[in-house]
Amino acid sequence: MIDKAKYINIYLDYHDKNLKQTTIKGKLKVIRQFLDYCIINEIEDIKHIEKTDVYNFVNSKDWASDMIP
């Protein structure tokens, strides 16, 4: 199973130190959501993530979107 804490710590170690705390929190929220998505979909390791996994994750979110009229 994916070790969420490991990947969150990697982000925290390497993120741009000039980012505001609110930006970091927002990015961490998305990272956690994606890792949860991977766990639910039985992706054992991030090396097994495919492009379709990222696409399906993004499509599964109810984020505001602008549509072409």
Short mmCIF file of N, CA, C and O in Angstrom, two decimals:
data_model
loop_
_atom_site.label_atom_id
_atom_site.label_comp_id
_atom_site.label_asym_id
_atom_site.label_seq_id
_atom_site.Cartn_x
_atom_site.Cartn_y
_atom_site.Cartn_z
N MET A 1 0.84 -1.18 0.00
CA MET A 1 0.00 0.00 0.00
C MET A 1 0.89 1.25 0.00
O MET A 1 1.99 1.25 0.54
N ILE A 2 0.38 2.29 -0.60
CA ILE A 2 1.12 3.55 -0.67
C ILE A 2 1.27 4.14 0.73
O ILE A 2 0.31 4.20 1.50
N ASP A 3 2.46 4.58 1.03
CA ASP A 3 2.77 5.22 2.31
C ASP A 3 2.52 6.73 2.16
O ASP A 3 3.39 7.46 1.68
N LYS A 4 1.33 7.17 2.54
CA LYS A 4 0.96 8.58 2.36
C LYS A 4 1.93 9.52 3.07
O LYS A 4 2.34 10.53 2.49
N ALA A 5 2.31 9.20 4.27
CA ALA A 5 3.19 10.08 5.04
C ALA A 5 4.52 10.28 4.31
O ALA A 5 5.06 11.39 4.30
N LYS A 6 5.02 9.24 3.70
CA LYS A 6 6.29 9.32 2.97
C LYS A 6 6.21 10.37 1.86
O LYS A 6 7.09 11.23 1.74
N TYR A 7 5.15 10.33 1.07
CA TYR A 7 5.05 11.24 -0.07
C TYR A 7 4.68 12.66 0.36
O TYR A 7 5.11 13.63 -0.26
N ILE A 8 3.93 12.78 1.42
CA ILE A 8 3.64 14.11 1.96
C ILE A 8 4.92 14.74 2.47
O ILE A 8 5.20 15.92 2.22
N ASN A 9 5.73 13.97 3.16
CA ASN A 9 7.01 14.48 3.66
C ASN A 9 7.96 14.85 2.53
O ASN A 9 8.70 15.84 2.63
N ILE A 10 7.93 14.10 1.44
CA ILE A 10 8.76 14.45 0.28
C ILE A 10 8.34 15.82 -0.23
O ILE A 10 9.18 16.68 -0.51
N TYR A 11 7.04 16.04 -0.37
CA TYR A 11 6.57 17.36 -0.82
C TYR A 11 7.02 18.45 0.14
O TYR A 11 7.54 19.48 -0.27
N LEU A 12 6.83 18.21 1.43
CA LEU A 12 7.19 19.22 2.43
C LEU A 12 8.69 19.52 2.42
O LEU A 12 9.09 20.65 2.66
N ASP A 13 9.50 18.52 2.13
CA ASP A 13 10.95 18.72 2.09
C ASP A 13 11.40 19.52 0.87
O ASP A 13 12.40 20.22 0.93
N TYR A 14 10.66 19.40 -0.23
CA TYR A 14 11.15 19.97 -1.49
C TYR A 14 10.30 21.10 -2.06
O TYR A 14 10.66 21.64 -3.10
N HIS A 15 9.20 21.47 -1.41
CA HIS A 15 8.37 22.55 -1.97
C HIS A 15 9.11 23.88 -1.92
O HIS A 15 10.07 24.06 -1.16
N ASP A 16 8.66 24.80 -2.72
CA ASP A 16 9.24 26.15 -2.77
C ASP A 16 9.02 26.81 -1.42
O ASP A 16 7.88 27.00 -0.97
N LYS A 17 10.08 27.18 -0.77
CA LYS A 17 10.00 27.75 0.58
C LYS A 17 9.38 29.15 0.58
O LYS A 17 9.08 29.69 1.64
N ASN A 18 9.18 29.74 -0.59
CA ASN A 18 8.55 31.05 -0.69
C ASN A 18 7.04 31.00 -0.80
O ASN A 18 6.39 32.04 -0.85
N LEU A 19 6.48 29.80 -0.86
CA LEU A 19 5.03 29.67 -0.96
C LEU A 19 4.36 30.07 0.36
O LEU A 19 4.89 29.81 1.44
N LYS A 20 3.21 30.69 0.23
CA LYS A 20 2.42 31.02 1.42
C LYS A 20 1.85 29.74 2.01
O LYS A 20 1.63 28.74 1.31
N GLN A 21 1.60 29.77 3.31
CA GLN A 21 1.08 28.60 4.02
C GLN A 21 -0.25 28.13 3.44
O GLN A 21 -0.50 26.92 3.36
N THR A 22 -1.09 29.06 3.00
CA THR A 22 -2.38 28.67 2.42
C THR A 22 -2.19 27.89 1.12
O THR A 22 -2.94 26.95 0.84
N THR A 23 -1.18 28.26 0.34
CA THR A 23 -0.89 27.54 -0.90
C THR A 23 -0.39 26.13 -0.58
O THR A 23 -0.81 25.15 -1.20
N ILE A 24 0.49 26.03 0.40
CA ILE A 24 1.01 24.72 0.80
C ILE A 24 -0.13 23.83 1.29
O ILE A 24 -0.22 22.65 0.90
N LYS A 25 -1.02 24.37 2.10
CA LYS A 25 -2.16 23.58 2.60
C LYS A 25 -3.03 23.10 1.46
O LYS A 25 -3.50 21.96 1.46
N GLY A 26 -3.27 23.97 0.47
CA GLY A 26 -4.09 23.59 -0.68
C GLY A 26 -3.45 22.47 -1.48
O GLY A 26 -4.13 21.52 -1.90
N LYS A 27 -2.14 22.58 -1.70
CA LYS A 27 -1.44 21.54 -2.44
C LYS A 27 -1.43 20.22 -1.66
O LYS A 27 -1.60 19.15 -2.24
N LEU A 28 -1.23 20.31 -0.35
CA LEU A 28 -1.25 19.09 0.47
C LEU A 28 -2.61 18.42 0.44
O LEU A 28 -2.70 17.19 0.41
N LYS A 29 -3.67 19.20 0.40
CA LYS A 29 -5.02 18.65 0.32
C LYS A 29 -5.18 17.82 -0.95
O LYS A 29 -5.69 16.70 -0.92
N VAL A 30 -4.72 18.36 -2.08
CA VAL A 30 -4.83 17.64 -3.35
C VAL A 30 -3.93 16.40 -3.34
O VAL A 30 -4.33 15.34 -3.82
N ILE A 31 -2.73 16.51 -2.79
CA ILE A 31 -1.84 15.35 -2.70
C ILE A 31 -2.50 14.25 -1.88
O ILE A 31 -2.50 13.08 -2.28
N ARG A 32 -3.07 14.62 -0.72
CA ARG A 32 -3.75 13.61 0.12
C ARG A 32 -4.92 12.97 -0.63
O ARG A 32 -5.12 11.76 -0.57
N GLN A 33 -5.70 13.80 -1.32
CA GLN A 33 -6.85 13.27 -2.08
C GLN A 33 -6.38 12.30 -3.16
O GLN A 33 -6.99 11.25 -3.36
N PHE A 34 -5.30 12.65 -3.85
CA PHE A 34 -4.80 11.77 -4.90
C PHE A 34 -4.26 10.47 -4.32
O PHE A 34 -4.52 9.39 -4.85
N LEU A 35 -3.55 10.56 -3.22
CA LEU A 35 -3.04 9.34 -2.59
C LEU A 35 -4.19 8.46 -2.09
O LEU A 35 -4.14 7.23 -2.23
N ASP A 36 -5.23 9.07 -1.54
CA ASP A 36 -6.42 8.31 -1.14
C ASP A 36 -7.06 7.63 -2.35
O ASP A 36 -7.49 6.48 -2.28
N TYR A 37 -7.14 8.38 -3.45
CA TYR A 37 -7.68 7.82 -4.70
C TYR A 37 -6.87 6.59 -5.11
O TYR A 37 -7.44 5.56 -5.49
N CYS A 38 -5.57 6.69 -5.03
CA CYS A 38 -4.70 5.56 -5.40
C CYS A 38 -4.95 4.36 -4.50
O CYS A 38 -5.03 3.22 -4.98
N ILE A 39 -5.07 4.61 -3.22
CA ILE A 39 -5.31 3.52 -2.26
C ILE A 39 -6.65 2.85 -2.55
O ILE A 39 -6.74 1.62 -2.61
N ILE A 40 -7.69 3.65 -2.75
CA ILE A 40 -9.03 3.10 -3.04
C ILE A 40 -9.01 2.27 -4.31
O ILE A 40 -9.68 1.24 -4.40
N ASN A 41 -8.22 2.70 -5.28
CA ASN A 41 -8.14 1.99 -6.57
C ASN A 41 -7.03 0.95 -6.60
O ASN A 41 -6.64 0.47 -7.67
N GLU A 42 -6.53 0.60 -5.41
CA GLU A 42 -5.58 -0.49 -5.22
C GLU A 42 -4.29 -0.32 -6.02
O GLU A 42 -3.72 -1.29 -6.52
N ILE A 43 -3.83 0.92 -6.13
CA ILE A 43 -2.53 1.18 -6.74
C ILE A 43 -1.52 1.01 -5.61
O ILE A 43 -1.53 1.75 -4.64
N GLU A 44 -0.67 0.02 -5.74
CA GLU A 44 0.22 -0.38 -4.66
C GLU A 44 1.42 0.55 -4.47
O GLU A 44 1.96 0.66 -3.38
N ASP A 45 1.87 1.19 -5.55
CA ASP A 45 3.08 2.00 -5.50
C ASP A 45 2.95 3.09 -6.55
O ASP A 45 2.34 2.87 -7.60
N ILE A 46 3.54 4.24 -6.30
CA ILE A 46 3.39 5.33 -7.27
C ILE A 46 4.03 5.00 -8.62
O ILE A 46 3.65 5.58 -9.63
N LYS A 47 4.95 4.05 -8.65
CA LYS A 47 5.54 3.68 -9.94
C LYS A 47 4.52 2.96 -10.83
O LYS A 47 4.76 2.80 -12.02
N HIS A 48 3.39 2.57 -10.27
CA HIS A 48 2.33 1.91 -11.05
C HIS A 48 1.25 2.89 -11.50
O HIS A 48 0.28 2.47 -12.13
N ILE A 49 1.40 4.15 -11.19
CA ILE A 49 0.41 5.15 -11.61
C ILE A 49 0.53 5.37 -13.11
O ILE A 49 1.62 5.56 -13.63
N GLU A 50 -0.62 5.36 -13.76
CA GLU A 50 -0.67 5.59 -15.21
C GLU A 50 -1.32 6.95 -15.48
O GLU A 50 -1.98 7.51 -14.60
N LYS A 51 -1.15 7.43 -16.68
CA LYS A 51 -1.77 8.70 -17.07
C LYS A 51 -3.28 8.66 -16.84
O LYS A 51 -3.86 9.64 -16.39
N THR A 52 -3.89 7.53 -17.12
CA THR A 52 -5.34 7.43 -16.95
C THR A 52 -5.74 7.56 -15.48
O THR A 52 -6.83 8.03 -15.19
N ASP A 53 -4.88 7.15 -14.57
CA ASP A 53 -5.18 7.29 -13.14
C ASP A 53 -5.26 8.77 -12.78
O ASP A 53 -6.17 9.18 -12.06
N VAL A 54 -4.32 9.56 -13.28
CA VAL A 54 -4.33 11.00 -13.00
C VAL A 54 -5.56 11.63 -13.64
O VAL A 54 -6.28 12.41 -13.02
N TYR A 55 -5.84 11.29 -14.88
CA TYR A 55 -7.00 11.82 -15.60
C TYR A 55 -8.29 11.47 -14.86
O TYR A 55 -9.14 12.34 -14.64
N ASN A 56 -8.44 10.22 -14.47
CA ASN A 56 -9.66 9.79 -13.77
C ASN A 56 -9.79 10.48 -12.42
O ASN A 56 -10.90 10.82 -12.00
N PHE A 57 -8.68 10.70 -11.72
CA PHE A 57 -8.72 11.42 -10.45
C PHE A 57 -9.23 12.84 -10.66
O PHE A 57 -10.15 13.29 -9.98
N VAL A 58 -8.64 13.53 -11.62
CA VAL A 58 -9.05 14.92 -11.89
C VAL A 58 -10.53 14.97 -12.28
O VAL A 58 -11.28 15.82 -11.80
N ASN A 59 -10.96 14.04 -13.12
CA ASN A 59 -12.37 14.01 -13.54
C ASN A 59 -13.31 13.65 -12.40
O ASN A 59 -14.50 13.99 -12.46
N SER A 60 -12.82 12.98 -11.40
CA SER A 60 -13.68 12.57 -10.28
C SER A 60 -13.96 13.72 -9.32
O SER A 60 -14.86 13.64 -8.49
N LYS A 61 -13.18 14.79 -9.43
CA LYS A 61 -13.33 15.92 -8.52
C LYS A 61 -14.42 16.86 -9.04
O LYS A 61 -14.61 16.99 -10.23
N ASP A 62 -15.08 17.51 -8.12
CA ASP A 62 -16.13 18.45 -8.47
C ASP A 62 -15.58 19.87 -8.37
O ASP A 62 -16.07 20.69 -7.60
N TRP A 63 -14.53 20.14 -9.15
CA TRP A 63 -13.93 21.45 -9.15
C TRP A 63 -14.68 22.35 -10.13
O TRP A 63 -15.19 21.88 -11.14
N ALA A 64 -14.71 23.61 -9.84
CA ALA A 64 -15.35 24.56 -10.75
C ALA A 64 -14.61 24.56 -12.08
O ALA A 64 -13.39 24.53 -12.13
N SER A 65 -15.38 24.57 -13.15
CA SER A 65 -14.79 24.54 -14.49
C SER A 65 -15.52 25.54 -15.37
O SER A 65 -16.73 25.68 -15.30
N ASP A 66 -14.76 26.22 -16.20
CA ASP A 66 -15.34 27.06 -17.22
C ASP A 66 -15.55 26.20 -18.46
O ASP A 66 -14.66 25.43 -18.84
N MET A 67 -16.71 26.33 -19.07
CA MET A 67 -17.02 25.54 -20.25
C MET A 67 -17.06 26.46 -21.48
O MET A 67 -17.43 27.62 -21.38
N ILE A 68 -16.71 25.90 -22.60
CA ILE A 68 -16.79 26.64 -23.86
C ILE A 68 -18.27 26.74 -24.22
O ILE A 68 -18.98 25.73 -24.23
N PRO A 69 -18.74 27.96 -24.50
CA PRO A 69 -20.18 28.12 -24.82
C PRO A 69 -20.54 27.51 -26.16
O PRO A 69 -19.77 27.27 -27.00
#
